[in-house]
């Protein structure tokens, strides 16, 4: 089991890239969720806002928490139209995670999500299909055909 990880940062585009790098060992799904949540802080609360990113592993689950200082701005899951340029981040989070939610404090809010603990090894594995080898990815413990786009 990994020790908990805490990152204190200011919500900027450069910080989003730094968060992804810091969470590399936790897998691409967690990196993507963290990136989306920090980007939401930039977009809806403001650039340069202090943010705390926490990751903990317990009981076969990895929990990601992103805390900012504005309890008034709550994330809302919406359905984006096919030609919308934004509005898919929480839908993506909802699809990738086991569950997610929001906790409000007196001067902050925390958006959290839980993913299955990443198995040891890499995200990508070779999956044998009739006709030869193709690269797939393991998603939530099931093989996922990365070449199928879904």
Short mmCIF file of N, CA, C and O in Angstrom, two decimals:
data_model
loop_
_atom_site.label_atom_id
_atom_site.label_comp_id
_atom_site.label_asym_id
_atom_site.label_seq_id
_atom_site.Cartn_x
_atom_site.Cartn_y
_atom_site.Cartn_z
N UNK A 1 0.84 -1.18 0.00
CA UNK A 1 0.00 0.00 0.00
C UNK A 1 0.89 1.24 0.00
O UNK A 1 1.90 1.30 0.68
N UNK A 2 0.51 2.22 -0.79
CA UNK A 2 1.28 3.45 -0.89
C UNK A 2 0.91 4.41 0.23
O UNK A 2 -0.25 4.47 0.64
N UNK A 3 1.88 5.21 0.67
CA UNK A 3 1.53 6.25 1.66
C UNK A 3 0.71 7.34 0.98
O UNK A 3 0.81 7.54 -0.24
N UNK A 4 -0.13 8.05 1.73
CA UNK A 4 -0.91 9.14 1.13
C UNK A 4 0.01 10.20 0.54
O UNK A 4 1.12 10.42 1.02
N UNK A 5 -0.46 10.85 -0.52
CA UNK A 5 0.29 11.90 -1.20
C UNK A 5 -0.53 13.18 -1.13
O UNK A 5 -1.74 13.16 -1.38
N UNK A 6 0.13 14.28 -0.77
CA UNK A 6 -0.52 15.58 -0.73
C UNK A 6 0.31 16.56 -1.55
O UNK A 6 1.52 16.66 -1.35
N UNK A 7 -0.37 17.28 -2.47
CA UNK A 7 0.28 18.31 -3.29
C UNK A 7 -0.40 19.64 -3.01
O UNK A 7 -1.62 19.73 -3.11
N UNK A 8 0.36 20.65 -2.64
CA UNK A 8 -0.15 22.00 -2.43
C UNK A 8 0.31 22.82 -3.63
O UNK A 8 1.50 22.85 -3.94
N UNK A 9 -0.61 23.49 -4.31
CA UNK A 9 -0.24 24.23 -5.51
C UNK A 9 -1.20 25.37 -5.77
O UNK A 9 -2.23 25.49 -5.11
N UNK A 10 -0.84 26.20 -6.73
CA UNK A 10 -1.74 27.23 -7.24
C UNK A 10 -2.31 26.71 -8.55
O UNK A 10 -1.59 26.14 -9.37
N UNK A 11 -3.60 26.90 -8.74
CA UNK A 11 -4.28 26.37 -9.92
C UNK A 11 -3.89 27.16 -11.16
O UNK A 11 -4.39 28.24 -11.41
N UNK A 12 -2.95 26.60 -11.92
CA UNK A 12 -2.50 27.18 -13.19
C UNK A 12 -2.35 26.06 -14.20
O UNK A 12 -2.29 24.88 -13.83
N UNK A 13 -2.27 26.41 -15.46
CA UNK A 13 -2.08 25.40 -16.51
C UNK A 13 -0.79 24.61 -16.28
O UNK A 13 -0.76 23.40 -16.46
N UNK A 14 0.26 25.30 -15.87
CA UNK A 14 1.53 24.61 -15.61
C UNK A 14 1.39 23.64 -14.43
O UNK A 14 1.98 22.56 -14.44
N UNK A 15 0.59 24.01 -13.45
CA UNK A 15 0.39 23.14 -12.29
C UNK A 15 -0.37 21.87 -12.69
O UNK A 15 -0.12 20.80 -12.15
N UNK A 16 -1.30 21.99 -13.65
CA UNK A 16 -2.04 20.81 -14.11
C UNK A 16 -1.06 19.78 -14.68
O UNK A 16 -1.13 18.59 -14.36
N UNK A 17 -0.14 20.23 -15.49
CA UNK A 17 0.87 19.32 -16.05
C UNK A 17 1.74 18.73 -14.95
O UNK A 17 2.07 17.54 -14.98
N UNK A 18 2.08 19.52 -13.94
CA UNK A 18 2.87 19.03 -12.81
C UNK A 18 2.12 17.99 -12.01
O UNK A 18 2.71 17.01 -11.54
N UNK A 19 0.82 18.17 -11.83
CA UNK A 19 0.01 17.18 -11.12
C UNK A 19 0.00 15.86 -11.89
O UNK A 19 0.16 14.80 -11.30
N UNK A 20 -0.18 15.94 -13.19
CA UNK A 20 -0.16 14.70 -14.00
C UNK A 20 1.17 13.97 -13.83
O UNK A 20 1.20 12.74 -13.69
N UNK A 21 2.28 14.72 -13.86
CA UNK A 21 3.59 14.08 -13.69
C UNK A 21 3.72 13.47 -12.30
O UNK A 21 4.21 12.35 -12.15
N UNK A 22 3.27 14.18 -11.28
CA UNK A 22 3.39 13.69 -9.90
C UNK A 22 2.56 12.43 -9.67
O UNK A 22 2.91 11.61 -8.82
N UNK A 23 1.48 12.27 -10.44
CA UNK A 23 0.58 11.13 -10.24
C UNK A 23 0.80 10.01 -11.27
O UNK A 23 0.01 9.08 -11.35
N UNK A 24 1.89 10.08 -12.00
CA UNK A 24 2.18 9.11 -13.05
C UNK A 24 2.08 7.66 -12.55
O UNK A 24 1.54 6.80 -13.23
N UNK A 25 2.59 7.39 -11.36
CA UNK A 25 2.60 6.01 -10.85
C UNK A 25 1.22 5.50 -10.47
O UNK A 25 1.05 4.32 -10.20
N UNK A 26 0.23 6.39 -10.42
CA UNK A 26 -1.13 5.97 -10.05
C UNK A 26 -1.98 5.58 -11.26
O UNK A 26 -3.11 5.14 -11.11
N UNK A 27 -1.46 5.76 -12.46
CA UNK A 27 -2.18 5.36 -13.66
C UNK A 27 -2.85 6.52 -14.38
O UNK A 27 -3.09 7.59 -13.81
N UNK A 28 -3.16 6.28 -15.63
CA UNK A 28 -3.68 7.34 -16.48
C UNK A 28 -5.10 7.79 -16.10
O UNK A 28 -5.43 8.96 -16.26
N UNK A 29 -5.93 6.88 -15.60
CA UNK A 29 -7.28 7.28 -15.20
C UNK A 29 -7.24 8.30 -14.06
O UNK A 29 -7.93 9.31 -14.09
N UNK A 30 -6.40 8.03 -13.06
CA UNK A 30 -6.30 8.97 -11.94
C UNK A 30 -5.68 10.28 -12.40
O UNK A 30 -6.13 11.36 -12.00
N UNK A 31 -4.67 10.21 -13.26
CA UNK A 31 -4.07 11.44 -13.80
C UNK A 31 -5.12 12.28 -14.52
O UNK A 31 -5.17 13.50 -14.35
N UNK A 32 -5.93 11.63 -15.31
CA UNK A 32 -6.96 12.34 -16.07
C UNK A 32 -7.99 12.97 -15.14
O UNK A 32 -8.38 14.13 -15.32
N UNK A 33 -8.42 12.24 -14.12
CA UNK A 33 -9.39 12.79 -13.16
C UNK A 33 -8.81 13.99 -12.43
O UNK A 33 -9.47 15.02 -12.27
N UNK A 34 -7.56 13.89 -11.99
CA UNK A 34 -6.92 15.01 -11.29
C UNK A 34 -6.79 16.21 -12.21
O UNK A 34 -7.07 17.36 -11.81
N UNK A 35 -6.39 15.97 -13.44
CA UNK A 35 -6.26 17.05 -14.42
C UNK A 35 -7.60 17.75 -14.63
O UNK A 35 -7.67 18.99 -14.65
N UNK A 36 -8.67 16.99 -14.79
CA UNK A 36 -9.99 17.58 -14.99
C UNK A 36 -10.42 18.40 -13.78
O UNK A 36 -10.96 19.51 -13.93
N UNK A 37 -10.20 17.89 -12.58
CA UNK A 37 -10.65 18.59 -11.38
C UNK A 37 -9.87 19.88 -11.14
O UNK A 37 -10.45 20.90 -10.77
N UNK A 38 -8.56 19.85 -11.35
CA UNK A 38 -7.77 21.07 -11.17
C UNK A 38 -8.13 22.08 -12.27
O UNK A 38 -8.24 23.28 -12.01
N UNK A 39 -8.34 21.60 -13.48
CA UNK A 39 -8.75 22.49 -14.57
C UNK A 39 -10.11 23.13 -14.26
O UNK A 39 -10.33 24.31 -14.56
N UNK A 40 -11.02 22.38 -13.63
CA UNK A 40 -12.30 22.95 -13.22
C UNK A 40 -12.13 24.09 -12.22
O UNK A 40 -12.85 25.08 -12.27
N UNK A 41 -11.16 23.95 -11.33
CA UNK A 41 -10.89 25.04 -10.38
C UNK A 41 -10.45 26.28 -11.15
O UNK A 41 -10.94 27.39 -10.90
N UNK A 42 -9.54 26.11 -12.10
CA UNK A 42 -9.06 27.25 -12.90
C UNK A 42 -10.23 27.91 -13.62
O UNK A 42 -10.39 29.12 -13.58
N UNK A 43 -11.05 27.10 -14.25
CA UNK A 43 -12.14 27.63 -15.07
C UNK A 43 -13.27 28.26 -14.27
O UNK A 43 -13.83 29.28 -14.65
N UNK A 44 -13.64 27.65 -13.14
CA UNK A 44 -14.84 28.08 -12.42
C UNK A 44 -14.58 28.87 -11.14
O UNK A 44 -15.48 29.57 -10.67
N UNK A 45 -13.39 28.74 -10.57
CA UNK A 45 -13.05 29.49 -9.35
C UNK A 45 -12.05 30.58 -9.67
O UNK A 45 -12.20 31.71 -9.21
N UNK A 46 -11.03 30.27 -10.46
CA UNK A 46 -10.07 31.28 -10.87
C UNK A 46 -8.65 30.75 -10.94
O UNK A 46 -8.27 29.86 -10.18
N UNK A 47 -7.90 31.30 -11.86
CA UNK A 47 -6.49 30.93 -11.99
C UNK A 47 -5.72 31.47 -10.80
O UNK A 47 -5.97 32.58 -10.33
N UNK A 48 -4.79 30.68 -10.31
CA UNK A 48 -3.94 31.09 -9.20
C UNK A 48 -4.52 30.80 -7.82
O UNK A 48 -3.91 31.11 -6.81
N UNK A 49 -5.70 30.19 -7.77
CA UNK A 49 -6.34 29.84 -6.50
C UNK A 49 -5.55 28.71 -5.84
O UNK A 49 -5.17 27.75 -6.52
N UNK A 50 -5.31 28.78 -4.53
CA UNK A 50 -4.63 27.65 -3.86
C UNK A 50 -5.48 26.39 -3.91
O UNK A 50 -6.70 26.42 -3.70
N UNK A 51 -4.83 25.28 -4.22
CA UNK A 51 -5.49 23.98 -4.35
C UNK A 51 -4.66 22.93 -3.62
O UNK A 51 -3.44 22.99 -3.63
N UNK A 52 -5.36 22.00 -3.00
CA UNK A 52 -4.70 20.85 -2.39
C UNK A 52 -5.19 19.60 -3.10
O UNK A 52 -6.41 19.39 -3.22
N UNK A 53 -4.26 18.78 -3.57
CA UNK A 53 -4.58 17.51 -4.21
C UNK A 53 -4.09 16.41 -3.28
O UNK A 53 -2.93 16.42 -2.88
N UNK A 54 -4.99 15.50 -2.93
CA UNK A 54 -4.63 14.39 -2.05
C UNK A 54 -4.97 13.07 -2.74
O UNK A 54 -6.03 12.95 -3.35
N UNK A 55 -4.09 12.09 -2.57
CA UNK A 55 -4.33 10.74 -3.09
C UNK A 55 -4.05 9.76 -1.96
O UNK A 55 -3.00 9.85 -1.30
N UNK A 56 -4.99 8.85 -1.74
CA UNK A 56 -4.78 7.81 -0.73
C UNK A 56 -5.32 6.50 -1.27
O UNK A 56 -6.23 6.48 -2.09
N UNK A 57 -4.72 5.42 -0.82
CA UNK A 57 -5.12 4.08 -1.25
C UNK A 57 -5.54 3.30 -0.02
O UNK A 57 -4.83 3.27 0.98
N UNK A 58 -6.73 2.67 -0.11
CA UNK A 58 -7.23 1.91 1.03
C UNK A 58 -8.29 0.93 0.55
O UNK A 58 -9.18 1.31 -0.23
N UNK A 59 -8.21 -0.29 1.00
CA UNK A 59 -9.26 -1.27 0.71
C UNK A 59 -9.51 -1.53 -0.76
O UNK A 59 -10.65 -1.69 -1.16
N UNK A 60 -8.46 -1.53 -1.58
CA UNK A 60 -8.63 -1.81 -2.99
C UNK A 60 -9.11 -0.63 -3.81
O UNK A 60 -9.44 -0.77 -4.98
N UNK A 61 -9.16 0.55 -3.20
CA UNK A 61 -9.59 1.76 -3.91
C UNK A 61 -8.54 2.85 -3.75
O UNK A 61 -7.86 2.93 -2.75
N UNK A 62 -8.47 3.68 -4.77
CA UNK A 62 -7.62 4.87 -4.71
C UNK A 62 -8.55 6.07 -4.69
O UNK A 62 -9.42 6.20 -5.54
N UNK A 63 -8.37 6.93 -3.70
CA UNK A 63 -9.22 8.11 -3.54
C UNK A 63 -8.42 9.36 -3.91
O UNK A 63 -7.32 9.56 -3.42
N UNK A 64 -9.01 10.17 -4.77
CA UNK A 64 -8.44 11.45 -5.18
C UNK A 64 -9.32 12.55 -4.61
O UNK A 64 -10.54 12.48 -4.72
N UNK A 65 -8.71 13.56 -4.00
CA UNK A 65 -9.44 14.71 -3.49
C UNK A 65 -8.78 15.98 -3.99
O UNK A 65 -7.55 16.10 -3.95
N UNK A 66 -9.58 16.92 -4.48
CA UNK A 66 -9.08 18.23 -4.89
C UNK A 66 -9.87 19.28 -4.12
O UNK A 66 -11.10 19.36 -4.25
N UNK A 67 -9.16 20.04 -3.29
CA UNK A 67 -9.79 21.03 -2.42
C UNK A 67 -9.41 22.43 -2.85
O UNK A 67 -8.24 22.71 -3.11
N UNK A 68 -10.41 23.32 -2.93
CA UNK A 68 -10.16 24.73 -3.20
C UNK A 68 -10.89 25.57 -2.16
O UNK A 68 -11.63 25.04 -1.33
N UNK A 69 -10.69 26.87 -2.22
CA UNK A 69 -11.18 27.76 -1.16
C UNK A 69 -12.54 28.38 -1.42
O UNK A 69 -12.93 29.29 -0.69
N UNK A 70 -13.29 27.91 -2.41
CA UNK A 70 -14.59 28.51 -2.70
C UNK A 70 -15.72 27.49 -2.56
O UNK A 70 -15.99 26.74 -3.49
N UNK A 71 -16.39 27.48 -1.39
CA UNK A 71 -17.46 26.50 -1.19
C UNK A 71 -18.72 26.80 -2.00
O UNK A 71 -19.60 25.96 -2.11
N UNK A 72 -18.81 27.98 -2.58
CA UNK A 72 -20.04 28.37 -3.29
C UNK A 72 -20.12 27.77 -4.69
O UNK A 72 -21.21 27.57 -5.20
N UNK A 73 -19.00 27.51 -5.33
CA UNK A 73 -19.00 27.01 -6.70
C UNK A 73 -18.96 25.49 -6.66
O UNK A 73 -17.92 24.89 -6.44
N UNK A 74 -20.13 24.89 -6.87
CA UNK A 74 -20.24 23.42 -6.82
C UNK A 74 -20.26 22.85 -8.23
O UNK A 74 -20.96 23.37 -9.10
N UNK A 75 -19.54 21.75 -8.45
CA UNK A 75 -19.58 21.13 -9.78
C UNK A 75 -20.94 20.47 -10.02
O UNK A 75 -21.56 19.95 -9.11
N UNK A 76 -21.38 20.53 -11.27
CA UNK A 76 -22.65 19.95 -11.66
C UNK A 76 -22.42 19.07 -12.89
O UNK A 76 -21.86 19.54 -13.89
N UNK A 77 -22.85 17.83 -12.80
CA UNK A 77 -22.75 16.92 -13.94
C UNK A 77 -23.83 17.30 -14.94
O UNK A 77 -25.01 17.36 -14.62
N UNK A 78 -23.40 17.62 -16.16
CA UNK A 78 -24.36 17.99 -17.20
C UNK A 78 -24.06 17.19 -18.46
O UNK A 78 -23.01 16.57 -18.57
N UNK A 79 -25.00 17.22 -19.37
CA UNK A 79 -24.80 16.50 -20.63
C UNK A 79 -24.47 17.52 -21.71
O UNK A 79 -25.29 18.37 -22.05
N UNK A 80 -23.25 17.43 -22.22
CA UNK A 80 -22.81 18.35 -23.27
C UNK A 80 -23.35 17.88 -24.62
O UNK A 80 -23.42 16.68 -24.89
N UNK A 81 -23.72 18.83 -25.45
CA UNK A 81 -24.11 18.52 -26.82
C UNK A 81 -22.86 18.11 -27.60
O UNK A 81 -21.74 18.46 -27.23
N UNK A 82 -23.06 17.39 -28.71
CA UNK A 82 -21.91 16.88 -29.45
C UNK A 82 -21.01 17.99 -29.99
O UNK A 82 -19.83 17.79 -30.19
N UNK A 83 -21.53 19.20 -30.18
CA UNK A 83 -20.70 20.29 -30.70
C UNK A 83 -20.26 21.28 -29.62
O UNK A 83 -19.61 22.27 -29.94
N UNK A 84 -20.55 21.02 -28.35
CA UNK A 84 -20.07 21.88 -27.26
C UNK A 84 -18.56 21.72 -27.13
O UNK A 84 -18.03 20.61 -27.27
N UNK A 85 -17.89 22.82 -26.81
CA UNK A 85 -16.43 22.77 -26.65
C UNK A 85 -16.01 22.47 -25.22
O UNK A 85 -14.83 22.30 -24.94
N UNK A 86 -16.95 22.44 -24.29
CA UNK A 86 -16.63 22.12 -22.90
C UNK A 86 -17.83 21.42 -22.28
O UNK A 86 -18.84 21.20 -22.94
N UNK A 87 -17.70 21.06 -21.01
CA UNK A 87 -18.82 20.45 -20.31
C UNK A 87 -18.77 18.94 -20.22
O UNK A 87 -19.74 18.31 -19.82
N UNK A 88 -17.61 18.34 -20.56
CA UNK A 88 -17.51 16.89 -20.53
C UNK A 88 -16.65 16.36 -19.39
O UNK A 88 -16.58 15.15 -19.18
N UNK A 89 -16.00 17.24 -18.66
CA UNK A 89 -15.06 16.81 -17.63
C UNK A 89 -15.68 15.95 -16.55
O UNK A 89 -15.15 14.88 -16.21
N UNK A 90 -16.81 16.37 -15.99
CA UNK A 90 -17.44 15.58 -14.94
C UNK A 90 -18.07 14.30 -15.49
O UNK A 90 -18.13 13.29 -14.80
N UNK A 91 -18.53 14.34 -16.74
CA UNK A 91 -19.05 13.12 -17.36
C UNK A 91 -17.92 12.10 -17.51
O UNK A 91 -18.11 10.90 -17.28
N UNK A 92 -16.74 12.57 -17.86
CA UNK A 92 -15.57 11.71 -17.96
C UNK A 92 -15.21 11.15 -16.59
O UNK A 92 -14.98 9.95 -16.43
N UNK A 93 -15.20 12.02 -15.58
CA UNK A 93 -14.93 11.59 -14.21
C UNK A 93 -15.95 10.53 -13.79
O UNK A 93 -15.59 9.50 -13.22
N UNK A 94 -17.21 10.78 -14.09
CA UNK A 94 -18.28 9.84 -13.73
C UNK A 94 -18.08 8.49 -14.41
O UNK A 94 -18.34 7.45 -13.82
N UNK A 95 -17.61 8.50 -15.63
CA UNK A 95 -17.41 7.26 -16.38
C UNK A 95 -16.19 6.47 -15.89
O UNK A 95 -16.20 5.24 -15.91
N UNK A 96 -15.16 7.16 -15.45
CA UNK A 96 -13.91 6.50 -15.07
C UNK A 96 -13.88 6.01 -13.63
O UNK A 96 -13.09 5.13 -13.30
N UNK A 97 -14.72 6.58 -12.78
CA UNK A 97 -14.62 6.31 -11.35
C UNK A 97 -15.72 5.39 -10.85
O UNK A 97 -16.75 5.22 -11.48
N UNK A 98 -15.46 4.81 -9.68
CA UNK A 98 -16.47 3.99 -9.02
C UNK A 98 -17.57 4.88 -8.44
O UNK A 98 -18.74 4.53 -8.46
N UNK A 99 -17.17 6.02 -7.91
CA UNK A 99 -18.10 7.01 -7.38
C UNK A 99 -17.36 8.32 -7.18
O UNK A 99 -16.14 8.34 -7.13
N UNK A 100 -18.12 9.41 -7.06
CA UNK A 100 -17.51 10.71 -6.82
C UNK A 100 -18.52 11.59 -6.10
O UNK A 100 -19.71 11.28 -6.06
N UNK A 101 -18.03 12.68 -5.52
CA UNK A 101 -18.93 13.57 -4.80
C UNK A 101 -18.24 14.85 -4.41
O UNK A 101 -17.09 15.11 -4.78
N UNK A 102 -18.97 15.65 -3.62
CA UNK A 102 -18.47 16.95 -3.17
C UNK A 102 -18.72 17.06 -1.68
O UNK A 102 -19.81 16.73 -1.19
N UNK A 103 -17.71 17.51 -0.95
CA UNK A 103 -17.85 17.80 0.48
C UNK A 103 -17.59 19.28 0.67
O UNK A 103 -16.58 19.80 0.17
N UNK A 104 -18.49 19.97 1.36
CA UNK A 104 -18.31 21.40 1.60
C UNK A 104 -17.92 21.63 3.04
O UNK A 104 -18.49 21.03 3.95
N UNK A 105 -16.94 22.53 3.21
CA UNK A 105 -16.55 22.98 4.52
C UNK A 105 -16.92 24.45 4.65
O UNK A 105 -17.45 25.05 3.71
N UNK A 106 -16.63 25.07 5.79
CA UNK A 106 -17.01 26.48 5.98
C UNK A 106 -16.29 27.42 5.02
O UNK A 106 -16.84 28.43 4.61
N UNK A 107 -15.08 27.11 4.62
CA UNK A 107 -14.34 27.99 3.72
C UNK A 107 -13.69 27.26 2.57
O UNK A 107 -12.72 27.72 1.98
N UNK A 108 -14.24 26.09 2.24
CA UNK A 108 -13.63 25.30 1.17
C UNK A 108 -14.63 24.26 0.66
O UNK A 108 -15.67 24.03 1.26
N UNK A 109 -14.26 23.64 -0.45
CA UNK A 109 -14.99 22.47 -0.93
C UNK A 109 -13.95 21.47 -1.44
O UNK A 109 -12.87 21.84 -1.88
N UNK A 110 -14.31 20.22 -1.35
CA UNK A 110 -13.47 19.14 -1.84
C UNK A 110 -14.29 18.30 -2.81
O UNK A 110 -15.36 17.81 -2.45
N UNK A 111 -13.79 18.17 -4.03
CA UNK A 111 -14.38 17.24 -4.99
C UNK A 111 -13.52 15.99 -4.92
O UNK A 111 -12.29 16.07 -5.02
N UNK A 112 -14.15 14.86 -4.72
CA UNK A 112 -13.41 13.61 -4.55
C UNK A 112 -13.95 12.55 -5.50
O UNK A 112 -15.08 12.64 -5.98
N UNK A 113 -13.10 11.58 -5.76
CA UNK A 113 -13.53 10.42 -6.55
C UNK A 113 -12.73 9.21 -6.10
O UNK A 113 -11.66 9.34 -5.52
N UNK A 114 -13.30 8.05 -6.36
CA UNK A 114 -12.63 6.79 -6.03
C UNK A 114 -12.54 5.92 -7.27
O UNK A 114 -13.51 5.79 -8.02
N UNK A 115 -11.37 5.36 -7.46
CA UNK A 115 -11.10 4.46 -8.57
C UNK A 115 -10.61 3.14 -8.00
O UNK A 115 -10.10 3.10 -6.88
N UNK A 116 -10.74 2.06 -8.76
CA UNK A 116 -10.15 0.80 -8.30
C UNK A 116 -8.64 1.00 -8.15
O UNK A 116 -8.03 1.71 -8.95
N UNK A 117 -8.06 0.40 -7.11
CA UNK A 117 -6.62 0.50 -6.93
C UNK A 117 -5.95 -0.05 -8.17
O UNK A 117 -6.38 -1.06 -8.74
N UNK A 118 -4.92 0.62 -8.61
CA UNK A 118 -4.21 0.21 -9.82
C UNK A 118 -3.43 -1.07 -9.54
O UNK A 118 -2.67 -1.14 -8.58
N UNK A 119 -3.60 -2.07 -10.37
CA UNK A 119 -2.81 -3.29 -10.19
C UNK A 119 -1.34 -3.00 -10.44
O UNK A 119 -1.01 -2.05 -11.13
N UNK A 120 -0.49 -3.82 -9.85
CA UNK A 120 0.93 -3.63 -10.09
C UNK A 120 1.21 -3.87 -11.57
O UNK A 120 0.52 -4.63 -12.23
N UNK A 121 2.18 -3.20 -12.08
CA UNK A 121 2.51 -3.33 -13.50
C UNK A 121 2.11 -2.08 -14.26
O UNK A 121 1.82 -1.05 -13.70
N UNK A 122 2.09 -2.19 -15.57
CA UNK A 122 1.82 -1.05 -16.44
C UNK A 122 0.34 -0.97 -16.76
O UNK A 122 -0.41 -1.91 -16.59
N UNK A 123 -0.07 0.19 -17.30
CA UNK A 123 -1.44 0.34 -17.79
C UNK A 123 -1.66 -0.50 -19.03
O UNK A 123 -2.71 -1.05 -19.24
N UNK A 124 -0.67 -0.56 -19.89
CA UNK A 124 -0.85 -1.25 -21.17
C UNK A 124 -0.36 -2.69 -21.06
O UNK A 124 0.66 -2.96 -20.45
N UNK A 125 -1.10 -3.59 -21.64
CA UNK A 125 -0.71 -4.99 -21.69
C UNK A 125 -0.95 -5.47 -23.12
O UNK A 125 -1.68 -4.85 -23.87
N UNK A 126 -0.31 -6.56 -23.48
CA UNK A 126 -0.55 -7.14 -24.79
C UNK A 126 -1.72 -8.11 -24.64
O UNK A 126 -1.71 -8.99 -23.80
N UNK A 127 -2.74 -7.91 -25.45
CA UNK A 127 -3.91 -8.77 -25.46
C UNK A 127 -3.92 -9.51 -26.78
O UNK A 127 -3.80 -8.89 -27.83
N UNK A 128 -4.05 -10.83 -26.75
CA UNK A 128 -4.05 -11.62 -27.98
C UNK A 128 -5.46 -11.70 -28.54
O UNK A 128 -6.39 -12.08 -27.87
N UNK A 129 -5.55 -11.31 -29.79
CA UNK A 129 -6.81 -11.40 -30.53
C UNK A 129 -6.58 -12.35 -31.69
O UNK A 129 -5.45 -12.50 -32.16
N UNK A 130 -7.62 -12.97 -32.21
CA UNK A 130 -7.43 -13.79 -33.41
C UNK A 130 -6.81 -12.93 -34.51
O UNK A 130 -7.22 -11.81 -34.73
N UNK A 131 -5.78 -13.42 -35.12
CA UNK A 131 -5.15 -12.67 -36.19
C UNK A 131 -3.90 -11.93 -35.75
O UNK A 131 -3.29 -11.23 -36.53
N UNK A 132 -3.50 -12.03 -34.49
CA UNK A 132 -2.25 -11.39 -34.08
C UNK A 132 -2.37 -10.63 -32.78
O UNK A 132 -3.41 -10.60 -32.14
N UNK A 133 -1.24 -10.02 -32.38
CA UNK A 133 -1.18 -9.25 -31.14
C UNK A 133 -1.66 -7.83 -31.39
O UNK A 133 -1.38 -7.23 -32.42
N UNK A 134 -2.39 -7.29 -30.44
CA UNK A 134 -2.78 -5.89 -30.45
C UNK A 134 -2.57 -5.36 -29.04
O UNK A 134 -2.71 -6.09 -28.07
N UNK A 135 -2.28 -4.09 -28.94
CA UNK A 135 -2.09 -3.50 -27.62
C UNK A 135 -3.44 -3.07 -27.09
O UNK A 135 -4.24 -2.45 -27.79
N UNK A 136 -3.72 -3.43 -25.87
CA UNK A 136 -4.94 -3.00 -25.18
C UNK A 136 -4.55 -2.38 -23.86
O UNK A 136 -3.37 -2.30 -23.52
N UNK A 137 -5.51 -1.94 -23.13
CA UNK A 137 -5.25 -1.37 -21.81
C UNK A 137 -6.17 -2.04 -20.81
O UNK A 137 -7.25 -2.49 -21.16
N UNK A 138 -5.74 -2.12 -19.57
CA UNK A 138 -6.57 -2.68 -18.52
C UNK A 138 -7.37 -1.54 -17.91
O UNK A 138 -6.82 -0.55 -17.44
N UNK A 139 -8.68 -1.63 -17.97
CA UNK A 139 -9.58 -0.63 -17.38
C UNK A 139 -10.42 -1.34 -16.33
O UNK A 139 -11.16 -2.26 -16.65
N UNK A 140 -10.29 -0.92 -15.09
CA UNK A 140 -11.10 -1.47 -14.01
C UNK A 140 -11.02 -2.99 -13.98
O UNK A 140 -12.02 -3.67 -13.80
N UNK A 141 -9.82 -3.53 -14.24
CA UNK A 141 -9.58 -4.96 -14.15
C UNK A 141 -10.04 -5.76 -15.36
O UNK A 141 -9.95 -6.97 -15.36
N UNK A 142 -10.56 -5.10 -16.39
CA UNK A 142 -11.02 -5.79 -17.59
C UNK A 142 -10.18 -5.31 -18.77
O UNK A 142 -9.88 -4.13 -18.87
N UNK A 143 -9.84 -6.20 -19.69
CA UNK A 143 -9.13 -5.74 -20.88
C UNK A 143 -9.99 -4.76 -21.66
O UNK A 143 -11.21 -4.89 -21.73
N UNK A 144 -9.37 -3.76 -22.20
CA UNK A 144 -10.04 -2.71 -22.96
C UNK A 144 -9.26 -2.53 -24.25
O UNK A 144 -8.07 -2.30 -24.22
N UNK A 145 -9.91 -2.63 -25.37
CA UNK A 145 -9.24 -2.51 -26.66
C UNK A 145 -8.95 -1.05 -26.94
O UNK A 145 -9.86 -0.30 -27.30
N UNK A 146 -7.71 -0.63 -26.75
CA UNK A 146 -7.34 0.76 -26.97
C UNK A 146 -7.44 1.16 -28.44
O UNK A 146 -7.55 2.32 -28.76
N UNK A 147 -7.41 0.18 -29.33
CA UNK A 147 -7.49 0.50 -30.75
C UNK A 147 -8.92 0.74 -31.21
O UNK A 147 -9.15 1.26 -32.28
N UNK A 148 -9.91 0.38 -30.36
CA UNK A 148 -11.32 0.54 -30.74
C UNK A 148 -11.84 1.92 -30.44
O UNK A 148 -12.95 2.27 -30.79
N UNK A 149 -11.04 2.73 -29.71
CA UNK A 149 -11.45 4.09 -29.40
C UNK A 149 -12.51 4.19 -28.34
O UNK A 149 -13.20 5.18 -28.22
N UNK A 150 -12.66 3.21 -27.48
CA UNK A 150 -13.71 3.30 -26.47
C UNK A 150 -13.47 2.56 -25.26
O UNK A 150 -12.64 2.13 -24.70
#
